[in-house]
Each structure stands twice: as C-alpha cells, then as structure tokens.
Coordinates of C-alpha atoms and ligand atoms in Angstrom, one line a residue:
M692 CA -22.6 -9.8 25.6
S693 CA -22.1 -13.3 26.9
A694 CA -22.5 -16.3 24.8
T695 CA -23.3 -19.7 26.3
T696 CA -23.5 -22.8 24.3
S697 CA -26.7 -24.6 25.0
V698 CA -26.0 -27.8 23.2
S699 CA -28.9 -30.2 23.5
N700 CA -28.3 -34.0 23.3
E701 CA -30.0 -33.9 19.9
P702 CA -28.0 -34.6 16.8
M703 CA -25.1 -32.2 16.4
N704 CA -26.9 -30.0 13.9
S705 CA -29.6 -29.0 16.3
S706 CA -27.3 -27.2 18.8
S707 CA -27.2 -23.4 19.1
F708 CA -25.5 -20.6 20.9
E709 CA -27.5 -18.4 23.1
L710 CA -26.6 -14.8 22.8
R711 CA -27.7 -12.2 25.4
N712 CA -27.1 -8.5 24.7
P713 CA -26.3 -6.9 28.1
A714 CA -27.2 -3.5 26.8
T715 CA -30.8 -4.5 25.9
G716 CA -31.2 -7.8 27.8
V717 CA -32.4 -9.3 24.5
T718 CA -31.5 -13.0 24.2
S719 CA -31.3 -14.7 20.8
E720 CA -30.3 -18.1 19.5
L721 CA -27.6 -18.6 16.9
P722 CA -28.0 -22.0 15.3
V723 CA -24.9 -24.1 15.0
R724 CA -24.5 -25.9 11.6
S725 CA -22.2 -28.9 11.2
G726 CA -20.4 -29.9 8.0
T727 CA -19.0 -33.3 7.1
I728 CA -15.7 -32.6 8.7
G729 CA -14.1 -29.5 10.1
P730 CA -15.3 -26.6 12.4
Q731 CA -19.0 -26.1 12.9
V732 CA -20.4 -22.6 12.0
L733 CA -22.6 -20.2 13.7
D734 CA -25.5 -19.2 11.5
I735 CA -25.7 -15.4 12.0
A736 CA -28.4 -14.8 9.3
H737 CA -30.8 -13.2 11.8
L738 CA -28.2 -11.6 14.1
A739 CA -28.9 -8.0 12.8
R740 CA -32.7 -8.6 13.0
D741 CA -32.5 -10.1 16.5
Q742 CA -29.7 -8.1 18.1
G743 CA -29.2 -5.1 15.8
V744 CA -25.5 -5.8 15.3
F745 CA -23.2 -7.1 12.5
T746 CA -20.2 -9.3 12.9
F747 CA -16.8 -7.9 12.2
D748 CA -14.1 -10.0 10.5
P749 CA -11.8 -8.0 8.2
G750 CA -10.0 -10.4 5.9
Y751 CA -12.7 -13.0 6.6
S752 CA -10.3 -15.1 8.8
V753 CA -13.1 -16.9 10.6
T754 CA -16.1 -16.3 8.2
A755 CA -17.6 -19.1 6.2
S756 CA -19.0 -17.4 3.1
C757 CA -20.8 -20.5 1.8
D758 CA -21.1 -24.2 2.2
S759 CA -19.1 -26.2 -0.4
K760 CA -18.5 -29.9 -1.3
I761 CA -15.4 -29.3 -3.3
T762 CA -12.2 -28.9 -1.2
Y763 CA -11.4 -29.3 2.5
I764 CA -8.3 -27.9 4.2
D765 CA -7.2 -28.7 7.8
G766 CA -4.7 -25.9 8.4
D767 CA -3.4 -27.3 11.6
A768 CA -2.9 -30.9 10.4
G769 CA -1.7 -29.7 6.9
V770 CA -4.4 -31.7 5.1
L771 CA -5.9 -30.9 1.7
L772 CA -8.7 -32.9 0.2
Y773 CA -10.2 -32.6 -3.3
R774 CA -13.8 -34.0 -3.1
G775 CA -12.5 -36.1 -0.2
Y776 CA -9.3 -37.4 -1.9
P777 CA -6.0 -36.4 -0.2
V778 CA -4.0 -34.2 -2.6
D779 CA -0.8 -36.3 -2.1
Q780 CA -2.7 -39.4 -3.4
L781 CA -3.9 -37.5 -6.4
A782 CA -0.5 -36.0 -7.0
E783 CA 1.0 -39.5 -7.1
K784 CA -1.7 -41.4 -8.9
S785 CA -3.9 -39.0 -10.9
S786 CA -3.6 -36.4 -13.7
F787 CA -4.6 -32.8 -14.1
M788 CA -7.4 -33.7 -16.5
E789 CA -8.7 -36.4 -14.1
V790 CA -8.5 -33.9 -11.2
A791 CA -10.4 -31.3 -13.3
Y792 CA -13.2 -33.8 -13.8
L793 CA -13.2 -34.7 -10.1
L794 CA -13.3 -31.1 -8.9
I795 CA -16.0 -30.1 -11.4
L796 CA -18.2 -33.2 -11.4
G797 CA -17.6 -34.5 -7.9
E798 CA -16.4 -38.1 -8.6
L799 CA -13.4 -39.8 -10.2
P800 CA -14.3 -40.6 -13.8
T801 CA -14.4 -44.0 -15.4
A802 CA -12.0 -44.4 -18.3
P803 CA -14.6 -43.6 -21.0
Q804 CA -15.8 -40.6 -19.0
L805 CA -12.2 -39.3 -18.7
Q806 CA -11.5 -39.9 -22.4
A807 CA -14.7 -38.0 -23.4
F808 CA -13.9 -35.1 -21.0
S809 CA -10.2 -34.9 -22.2
D810 CA -11.3 -35.1 -25.9
S811 CA -13.8 -32.2 -25.4
I812 CA -11.2 -30.1 -23.7
T813 CA -8.8 -30.9 -26.6
R814 CA -11.3 -29.8 -29.2
H815 CA -11.8 -26.4 -27.5
T816 CA -8.1 -25.3 -27.3
M817 CA -8.1 -23.0 -30.3
I818 CA -9.1 -19.3 -29.7
N819 CA -10.9 -17.0 -32.2
E820 CA -8.5 -15.4 -34.6
S821 CA -9.8 -12.0 -33.6
L822 CA -9.0 -12.7 -30.0
L823 CA -5.5 -13.8 -31.1
R824 CA -5.0 -10.3 -32.7
F825 CA -5.6 -8.7 -29.3
F826 CA -2.0 -9.6 -28.5
N827 CA -0.7 -7.3 -31.3
G828 CA -2.2 -4.4 -29.3
F829 CA -0.2 -5.1 -26.2
Y830 CA 3.1 -3.3 -25.5
H831 CA 6.0 -5.7 -26.1
N832 CA 6.9 -5.9 -22.4
A833 CA 3.3 -6.0 -21.0
H834 CA 3.1 -8.3 -18.0
P835 CA 1.6 -11.6 -19.1
M836 CA -0.9 -11.4 -16.3
A837 CA -2.2 -8.1 -17.7
M838 CA -2.6 -9.7 -21.1
V839 CA -4.2 -12.9 -19.8
S840 CA -6.7 -11.1 -17.5
A841 CA -7.7 -8.8 -20.4
V842 CA -8.1 -11.5 -23.0
V843 CA -10.0 -13.8 -20.6
A844 CA -12.4 -10.9 -19.9
S845 CA -12.7 -10.4 -23.7
M846 CA -13.9 -14.0 -24.2
S847 CA -17.3 -12.8 -23.2
A848 CA -17.2 -10.6 -26.4
F849 CA -17.0 -13.8 -28.4
Y850 CA -19.1 -16.6 -26.9
H851 CA -22.6 -15.1 -26.7
D852 CA -23.9 -18.4 -27.8
S853 CA -23.2 -20.0 -24.4
M854 CA -23.5 -17.5 -21.7
D855 CA -26.9 -18.3 -20.3
I856 CA -25.8 -19.1 -16.7
Y857 CA -29.1 -20.9 -16.0
N858 CA -28.6 -23.3 -19.0
P859 CA -26.7 -26.4 -17.9
R860 CA -25.4 -27.1 -21.4
H861 CA -24.1 -23.5 -21.6
R862 CA -22.4 -23.9 -18.3
E863 CA -20.7 -27.1 -19.5
I864 CA -19.5 -25.5 -22.8
F865 CA -18.1 -22.5 -20.8
S866 CA -16.3 -24.9 -18.4
H867 CA -14.6 -26.8 -21.2
R868 CA -13.8 -23.7 -23.3
I869 CA -12.2 -21.8 -20.4
I870 CA -10.1 -24.7 -19.2
A871 CA -9.1 -25.6 -22.8
K872 CA -8.2 -22.0 -23.9
L873 CA -6.2 -20.8 -20.9
P874 CA -3.0 -22.5 -22.0
T875 CA -3.5 -21.2 -25.5
I876 CA -4.0 -17.6 -24.2
A877 CA -1.0 -18.1 -21.9
A878 CA 1.2 -19.3 -24.7
A879 CA 0.1 -16.4 -26.9
A880 CA 1.1 -14.0 -24.2
H881 CA 4.5 -15.7 -23.9
K882 CA 5.1 -15.7 -27.7
H883 CA 4.0 -12.0 -27.9
A884 CA 6.6 -11.1 -25.2
L885 CA 9.3 -13.0 -27.1
G886 CA 8.3 -11.5 -30.4
Q887 CA 7.9 -15.0 -31.8
P888 CA 5.1 -16.3 -34.0
F889 CA 2.2 -17.9 -32.2
I890 CA 2.1 -21.7 -32.2
Y891 CA -1.3 -23.3 -32.7
P892 CA -2.6 -26.0 -30.3
R893 CA -2.3 -29.6 -31.6
N894 CA -5.1 -32.1 -31.0
D895 CA -2.6 -35.0 -30.9
L896 CA -1.0 -33.8 -27.7
N897 CA -2.3 -34.1 -24.1
Y898 CA -3.0 -30.9 -22.1
C899 CA 0.5 -30.3 -20.7
S900 CA 2.4 -31.5 -23.8
N901 CA 0.3 -29.1 -25.9
L902 CA 1.1 -26.3 -23.5
L903 CA 4.9 -27.0 -23.7
N904 CA 4.7 -27.2 -27.5
M905 CA 2.8 -23.8 -27.8
F906 CA 5.3 -22.2 -25.4
F907 CA 8.6 -23.5 -26.9
A908 CA 8.1 -24.8 -30.5
V909 CA 9.1 -22.5 -33.3
P910 CA 8.1 -22.8 -37.0
C911 CA 11.6 -23.2 -38.3
E912 CA 12.5 -26.5 -36.5
S913 CA 10.9 -29.4 -34.8
Y914 CA 10.4 -29.3 -31.1
E915 CA 10.7 -32.5 -29.0
I916 CA 8.5 -32.5 -25.9
N917 CA 10.4 -33.6 -22.8
P918 CA 8.1 -36.1 -20.9
V919 CA 9.8 -35.2 -17.6
A920 CA 8.7 -31.6 -18.2
A921 CA 5.2 -32.5 -19.2
K922 CA 4.8 -34.7 -16.1
A923 CA 6.2 -32.0 -13.8
L924 CA 3.7 -29.5 -15.2
D925 CA 0.9 -31.9 -14.8
L926 CA 1.8 -32.4 -11.1
L927 CA 2.1 -28.7 -10.5
F928 CA -1.3 -28.2 -12.1
V929 CA -2.9 -30.9 -9.9
L930 CA -1.4 -29.2 -6.8
H931 CA -2.6 -25.7 -7.8
A932 CA -6.1 -26.7 -9.0
D933 CA -8.2 -25.7 -6.1
H934 CA -7.9 -24.4 -2.5
E935 CA -11.3 -23.8 -0.9
Q936 CA -12.4 -20.1 -0.5
N937 CA -9.0 -18.4 -1.2
A938 CA -9.0 -14.8 -2.3
S939 CA -9.3 -15.4 -6.1
T940 CA -11.9 -18.1 -5.7
S941 CA -13.9 -15.9 -3.4
T942 CA -13.6 -13.1 -6.0
V943 CA -15.0 -15.4 -8.7
R944 CA -17.9 -16.3 -6.4
L945 CA -18.6 -12.7 -5.6
A946 CA -18.4 -11.5 -9.2
G947 CA -20.5 -14.5 -10.3
S948 CA -23.1 -13.9 -7.6
T949 CA -24.2 -10.7 -9.5
G950 CA -25.1 -12.8 -12.5
A951 CA -22.1 -11.5 -14.5
N952 CA -21.2 -13.9 -17.3
P953 CA -18.7 -16.6 -16.3
Y954 CA -15.8 -15.3 -18.4
A955 CA -16.1 -12.0 -16.6
A956 CA -16.2 -13.8 -13.2
I957 CA -13.1 -15.8 -14.1
S958 CA -11.2 -12.8 -15.3
A959 CA -11.9 -11.2 -11.9
G960 CA -10.3 -14.2 -10.4
V961 CA -7.3 -13.9 -12.6
A962 CA -6.9 -10.3 -11.5
A963 CA -7.2 -11.2 -7.8
L964 CA -4.6 -14.0 -8.2
W965 CA -2.0 -11.6 -9.5
G966 CA -1.3 -10.0 -6.1
P967 CA 2.0 -11.0 -4.4
A968 CA 0.2 -11.9 -1.3
H969 CA -1.6 -14.6 -3.3
G970 CA -0.7 -16.2 -6.6
G971 CA 1.8 -13.5 -7.5
A972 CA 4.0 -14.9 -4.7
N973 CA 5.6 -17.6 -6.9
E974 CA 7.1 -14.9 -9.1
A975 CA 8.1 -12.8 -6.0
V976 CA 9.9 -15.8 -4.5
L977 CA 12.3 -16.1 -7.4
A978 CA 12.9 -12.4 -7.3
M979 CA 13.6 -12.7 -3.6
L980 CA 15.9 -15.6 -3.9
E981 CA 17.9 -13.7 -6.6
Q982 CA 17.9 -10.7 -4.4
I983 CA 19.3 -12.7 -1.4
G984 CA 21.8 -14.3 -3.8
T985 CA 23.9 -16.3 -1.3
V986 CA 23.5 -18.3 1.9
E987 CA 25.6 -15.7 3.7
N988 CA 23.0 -13.1 3.0
I989 CA 20.1 -15.1 4.5
P990 CA 20.4 -13.7 8.1
K991 CA 20.2 -10.1 6.7
Y992 CA 17.0 -10.8 4.8
L993 CA 15.5 -12.8 7.7
A994 CA 16.1 -9.7 9.9
M995 CA 14.4 -7.5 7.3
A996 CA 11.4 -10.0 7.2
K997 CA 11.1 -9.6 11.0
D998 CA 11.5 -5.8 11.0
K999 CA 8.0 -4.3 10.8
S1000 CA 9.4 -1.0 9.5
S1001 CA 10.7 -2.8 6.4
H1002 CA 8.1 -3.9 3.8
F1003 CA 10.1 -7.0 3.1
R1004 CA 8.4 -10.3 3.7
L1005 CA 9.7 -13.8 3.2
M1006 CA 7.7 -14.5 0.0
G1007 CA 6.5 -18.1 -0.2
F1008 CA 6.3 -18.3 3.6
G1009 CA 3.2 -18.1 5.8
H1010 CA -0.5 -18.9 5.0
R1011 CA -3.8 -17.7 6.3
V1012 CA -5.0 -21.3 6.9
Y1013 CA -2.0 -23.5 7.1
K1014 CA -0.3 -23.3 10.5
N1015 CA 1.7 -26.3 9.6
F1016 CA 3.5 -27.3 6.4
D1017 CA 1.5 -26.7 3.3
P1018 CA 1.2 -30.3 2.0
R1019 CA 1.6 -29.0 -1.6
A1020 CA 4.9 -27.3 -0.7
K1021 CA 6.3 -30.7 0.6
I1022 CA 5.3 -32.5 -2.6
I1023 CA 6.8 -29.7 -4.8
R1024 CA 10.0 -29.6 -2.8
E1025 CA 10.4 -33.4 -3.3
T1026 CA 9.5 -33.0 -7.0
C1027 CA 12.2 -30.3 -7.4
H1028 CA 14.9 -32.9 -6.5
E1029 CA 13.5 -35.4 -9.1
V1030 CA 12.9 -32.9 -11.9
L1031 CA 16.2 -31.0 -11.5
A1032 CA 18.1 -34.3 -11.5
K1033 CA 16.2 -35.6 -14.5
L1034 CA 16.8 -32.4 -16.4
G1035 CA 20.4 -32.4 -15.4
R1036 CA 19.9 -29.2 -13.4
Q1037 CA 20.6 -30.7 -9.9
D1038 CA 23.1 -28.0 -9.2
S1039 CA 20.5 -25.3 -9.2
P1040 CA 21.9 -22.6 -6.9
L1041 CA 18.5 -21.1 -6.4
F1042 CA 17.1 -24.5 -5.2
E1043 CA 20.0 -24.9 -2.8
L1044 CA 19.5 -21.4 -1.5
A1045 CA 15.7 -22.0 -1.0
L1046 CA 16.4 -25.2 0.9
R1047 CA 18.9 -23.4 3.2
L1048 CA 16.5 -20.5 3.7
E1049 CA 13.7 -22.9 4.7
E1050 CA 16.1 -24.7 7.1
I1051 CA 17.3 -21.5 8.8
A1052 CA 13.9 -19.8 8.9
L1053 CA 12.3 -22.9 10.5
K1054 CA 14.8 -22.7 13.4
D1055 CA 14.0 -19.0 13.9
E1056 CA 11.7 -18.2 16.8
Y1057 CA 9.9 -15.4 14.8
F1058 CA 8.8 -17.9 12.1
V1059 CA 8.2 -20.8 14.5
S1060 CA 6.1 -18.8 17.0
R1061 CA 3.9 -17.5 14.1
K1062 CA 3.7 -20.9 12.5
L1063 CA 5.1 -19.6 9.2
Y1064 CA 6.0 -22.4 6.9
P1065 CA 6.8 -22.6 3.2
N1066 CA 3.6 -22.5 1.1
V1067 CA 2.7 -23.7 -2.3
D1068 CA 4.6 -20.8 -3.9
F1069 CA 7.9 -21.3 -2.3
Y1070 CA 9.3 -24.0 -4.5
S1071 CA 7.1 -24.0 -7.6
G1072 CA 9.1 -21.3 -9.4
I1073 CA 12.2 -23.4 -9.1
I1074 CA 10.6 -26.1 -11.3
Y1075 CA 9.0 -23.6 -13.7
S1076 CA 12.5 -22.0 -14.1
A1077 CA 14.0 -25.5 -14.8
L1078 CA 11.4 -26.0 -17.5
G1079 CA 12.4 -22.8 -19.2
I1080 CA 9.3 -20.8 -18.2
P1081 CA 10.2 -17.1 -17.5
R1082 CA 9.5 -15.7 -14.0
S1083 CA 6.9 -13.3 -15.4
M1084 CA 4.8 -16.3 -16.5
F1085 CA 4.8 -18.1 -13.1
T1086 CA 1.5 -16.6 -12.0
V1087 CA -0.1 -17.3 -15.4
M1088 CA 0.8 -21.0 -14.8
F1089 CA -1.0 -20.8 -11.4
A1090 CA -4.0 -19.2 -13.2
I1091 CA -4.1 -22.1 -15.7
A1092 CA -4.4 -24.6 -13.0
R1093 CA -6.7 -22.6 -10.7
T1094 CA -9.1 -22.0 -13.5
V1095 CA -10.4 -25.6 -12.8
G1096 CA -11.1 -24.6 -9.1
W1097 CA -12.7 -21.3 -10.1
V1098 CA -14.9 -23.1 -12.6
A1099 CA -15.9 -25.8 -10.0
H1100 CA -16.8 -23.1 -7.4
W1101 CA -18.7 -21.0 -9.9
L1102 CA -20.7 -24.0 -11.1
E1103 CA -21.4 -25.0 -7.5
M1104 CA -22.6 -21.5 -6.6
I1105 CA -24.6 -20.8 -9.8
S1106 CA -26.5 -24.1 -9.5
D1107 CA -27.4 -23.5 -5.8
P1108 CA -31.0 -22.5 -5.7
A1109 CA -30.3 -20.5 -2.5
M1110 CA -27.6 -18.4 -4.2
R1111 CA -27.9 -14.7 -3.4
I1112 CA -25.7 -11.7 -4.5
G1113 CA -22.8 -11.3 -2.2
R1114 CA -23.0 -8.0 -0.3
P1115 CA -20.9 -7.7 2.9
R1116 CA -21.6 -4.9 5.4
Q1117 CA -19.2 -2.7 7.4
L1118 CA -18.4 -0.9 10.7
Y1119 CA -18.9 2.8 9.7
T1120 CA -16.2 5.0 11.3
G1121 CA -16.7 8.1 9.2
P1122 CA -18.2 11.5 10.1
Q1123 CA -21.7 12.0 11.6
Q1124 CA -24.3 13.4 9.3
R1125 CA -23.5 17.1 8.5
N1126 CA -24.8 19.8 6.1
Y1127 CA -23.2 21.1 2.9
V1128 CA -20.9 24.2 3.3
P1129 CA -20.7 26.6 0.4
I1130 CA -17.1 26.9 -0.9
A1131 CA -16.9 30.6 0.0
L1132 CA -17.4 29.7 3.7
R1133 CA -15.0 26.8 3.9
K1134 CA -11.9 27.3 6.1
R1135 CA -8.8 25.0 5.8
Ligands
LIG936 C1 -1.3 -18.4 -1.8 O1 -5.6 -18.6 0.7 C2 -5.1 -19.5 0.0 O2 -5.5 -20.7 0.1 C3 -3.9 -19.1 -0.9 C4 -3.2 -20.1 -1.7 C5 -4.1 -20.8 -2.7 O3 -3.7 -22.0 -3.1 O4 -5.1 -20.2 -3.2 O5 -2.7 -21.1 -0.8 C6 -2.0 -19.5 -2.5 O6 -1.7 -17.3 -1.9 C7 -0.2 -18.8 -0.8 C8 0.3 -17.5 -0.1 C9 1.3 -16.8 -1.0 N1 1.8 -15.5 -0.4 C10 3.0 -15.4 0.1 O7 3.8 -16.3 0.2 C11 3.3 -14.0 0.5 C12 4.1 -14.0 1.9 N2 3.1 -14.4 2.9 C13 2.4 -13.4 3.6 O8 2.2 -12.2 3.1 C14 1.3 -13.9 4.5 O9 1.8 -15.0 5.2 C15 0.0 -14.3 3.8 C16 -0.6 -13.2 3.0 C17 0.1 -15.5 3.0 C18 -1.0 -14.6 5.0 O10 -1.2 -13.4 5.6 P1 -2.2 -13.4 7.0 O11 -2.9 -14.6 7.2 O12 -3.0 -12.1 6.9 O13 -1.1 -13.3 8.1 P2 -0.6 -12.0 8.8 O14 -0.2 -11.0 7.7 O15 -1.6 -11.6 9.7 O16 0.7 -12.5 9.5 C19 0.7 -12.9 10.9 C20 2.1 -12.5 11.4 C21 2.4 -11.0 11.2 O17 3.3 -10.7 12.2 P3 2.8 -10.1 13.7 O18 1.8 -8.9 13.3 O19 2.0 -11.2 14.3 O20 4.0 -9.6 14.4 O21 3.1 -13.2 10.6 C22 3.9 -12.3 10.0 C23 3.1 -11.0 9.9 O22 4.0 -9.8 9.8 N3 4.1 -12.8 8.6 C24 5.3 -12.7 8.0 C25 5.0 -13.4 6.8 N4 3.8 -13.9 6.7 C26 3.2 -13.5 7.9 N5 6.4 -12.1 8.3 C27 7.4 -12.3 7.4 N6 7.3 -12.9 6.2 C28 6.1 -13.5 5.8 N7 6.0 -14.1 4.7

C-alpha cells in the first residue's frame, strides 16, 4: 500500500493523503486536518469503509483520540502550554486556583472572576458525614489511593441532585465539588492511616493552606501553616494540573463517553493514575532512591535499568511524549533547592542522590540514545517528603492536582455535540471459527 501526499495549494486544511491498496487497486483519500500548532492528523474515519482495514497503534503513540483546546505539548522542544500559556510562566506568576479557572474556562480570570471561583471552591470543601464514615471501614494500612478512588467513586451515591451531564449548571456544580473535595478526601485518608481524628476544612484558608491544615493539624494544639510549604504545594499543583491525553485523562474521557456520571469517570482516572508507569511513579522514585541508597550504588542500578531481563526501570525517567527535558521536571528541580533551603533541609541526602543519578544517567549512552530524561515524577517526591507528606500519599497529591485537568477534559468532551462513545477496534489473532467439542471427546 503506497501513500502519496497530494497536497493542493489550497489552505493547509484541504490537503489529503492518497492511499492505494495494492491488493485491490482501490484508491481512497485520507483528509489531512491541521490544528493551531503541532502535527497535522490524518482523518481515518472512512478507512474501514473505503479500504476494509483498521489502523494499528498499540499504546496510541501516534493516535489523536480527539481534538482539544486545553493543553499542548511539544515533546521534542520540551514545551507545555495550558490554553496557550507556557507552564513556566504560570508556575512563576499564577496560582493553582487561577490555573484551574484557566484550564476549565479557557481564559485567565479577572480578579472578581477568580475571587468568585475560589470562594465557590472553598464553600464546597466539606464532604457528607456519611462519606467520611467510609474511612472507618478501610483497613488501617490501606493504600491511600485505594481509599481515594473508592470514596471518589462513592460521591455519585451522594450527589444525585447534580448529575445530569447535559445540564450546564450541574456540570459546573460537579466541577467545583470534585476540585474542592479531593483535598478533604485525601486528608481523611491520611488521618485514617495515622489513626488521628479528621480535621475539618476551614473557609478562612486558601486551597493549599487548607490542605496542609487538614493533613497536619491535631485537635490538641494549634498548627501554624508554613507559607513556604503552601507555596511549594501550589506550584506542584500548577505543574501537575494537566497534560493533554495522558493515560488517566484518556481514561476519564473514555469512561465519560459512555454517559457515566462524572464522579464515576473521575474515579476511573484516579485508578489509572495509580500505576507506577504513570502517576504512581512519584512514589516509586522515592522507593528507588532509598533502594539505591548511595552514589556508589548508582552504576549497579543503572546496569539493572539497562538489563532487559531485570524488571528494574529508572523510575521518574523517560516519557512517551517528551524526548527532551520535561519542562516540569526542570522547574521542580529548581524548586527543590529553594524549598529545602527555606525549610532548613538543604542537606537532603535523597535530593543529592537524585541530582547525581540524573547527572550520571544523562551521560550514559543507553539513556541518551533513547532520549530518556527526568520527568515530572523524578523530583516531586523530594519536595513532598520535605513537607512531611508520606510516600504513600504522593500519587494522591498528583490526583488532587490532575482532577482539574480531568474535569477540564470531561467538560470539553461532554459539551462537544459530536461526542460519541469511545470504542477502539483490534487486530484479531485468535483461533479461526470452530465447533464445540463435548467434554468426553476432549483430548489434552
Ligand atoms: C507520567 O503521558 C503523560 O503525559 C504522563 C505524565 C502526565 O503528566 O500525565 O507526564 C505523568 O506518567 C510521567 C511518567 C512516569 N513514569 C515513570 O517515570 C516510569 C518510568 N518510565 C517508563 O516506564 C517509561 O519511560 C514510560 C512509561 C514513561 C514511557 O514508556 P514508553 O513511551 O512506552 O517507552 P518504552 O517503554 O517504549 O521505552 C522505550 C525504550 C525501551 O528500551 P528499548 O526497547 O528501546 O531497548 O526506553 C526504555 C525501554 O526499555 N526505557 C527505560 C525507561 N523508560 C523507557 N529504560 C529504563 N528506565 C526507564 N525509566
């Protein structure tokens, strides 16, 4: 099958690929569609009808599942834009609440708009007392991600009044509720694991200060929120807020495309994020650094990472899209220096080890040739640890931030009149049709 590009001198979006099937001689056109920036796409909607074939792309490395206006990534240039704004500018000048508004509504808010949005989020931070009692049912050492995904899914058992996905007001209430309640649910999971009493949200605190208070305050003494910690958390949430069609966001879109209620779709995203190949990597990085232990051990573990027979991978390294430095990793690495120094933890042995590991790996031909660089998960756990957040909660922190991106993508998909249920096909490699054999006649 040979494909030749017949690009007319009309505007870019009228070009097409001509496809000729050598087995049948059938020729068909594949329209080329252009976005604002980034690679064009081949529209294959009629490929099966015209040529009787599917495309094959396990892992969806080169498959555009939708068109979206939310986030753009240039993996070769190491660029990440939220609604067109570079993430490094937002990290320096914006806040998580402002970025949440931007990702969901598409524009930076005016001061009154931001105030109204933040106030609405603040007023939805409490969770139903019955939902809070769910935590009593979890085993004391349940993984926080197990508790959070279960409780988020259970939110659809409480909020029947706002689950009409075709009602814009219901969609808005859902968005504010889920963004507001994730920190409260996360804190409840943390307190359950500690065996400490749950600390209720406070409406006089901003989003990240409230989270720190719910995590670390105890009823028997006052808790002073460290502004350095609150600011570091806000920055990490900005950097983790969205990332185009990653595995968990694609999961939310696929689950949401069936018409499932939004809480169920978000809980599917939480479950997908948990995997160590995805959001679970931040927890795995700390475990790996503790396993490596010393700079002298680095060569041994790099050798294991290169040895295909070992299942060991350098966690926090590599990315499906970034074949250059993940811009978020660069910002987090710089933030590590500042936060550790301000918290008086500049002598963090794990941070020193991570820096040396990065330096040595990026001189190693295996990593260089495969364009494996540190990703967003490589340094984030260093900061979470410095803030006193336990390793088992790292992916929960990622889920809190990514809930904004999941909500933005769910809203974009649900309000698209062309939305259809997601239903990929396959290359079947199983047995030819055959007839049933009675058990008495089966031979093994
Ligand atoms: C996130 O998609 C997103 O946008 C995700 C995310 C987001 O914000 O949503 O950015 C967040 O999930 C970041 C990634 C966190 N995961 C990790 O840090 C886990 C470690 N990394 C890998 O497992 C891996 O790099 C992935 C999963 C991130 C990407 O996997 P790919 O794209 O399927 O790459 P691959 O497995 O095909 O690797 C290509 C080659 C292979 O070697 P060869 O077959 O060519 O010889 O690179 C090797 C891999 O073995 N490789 C690694 C490696 N990552 C890839 N070898 C050792 N250590 C690694 N970490």
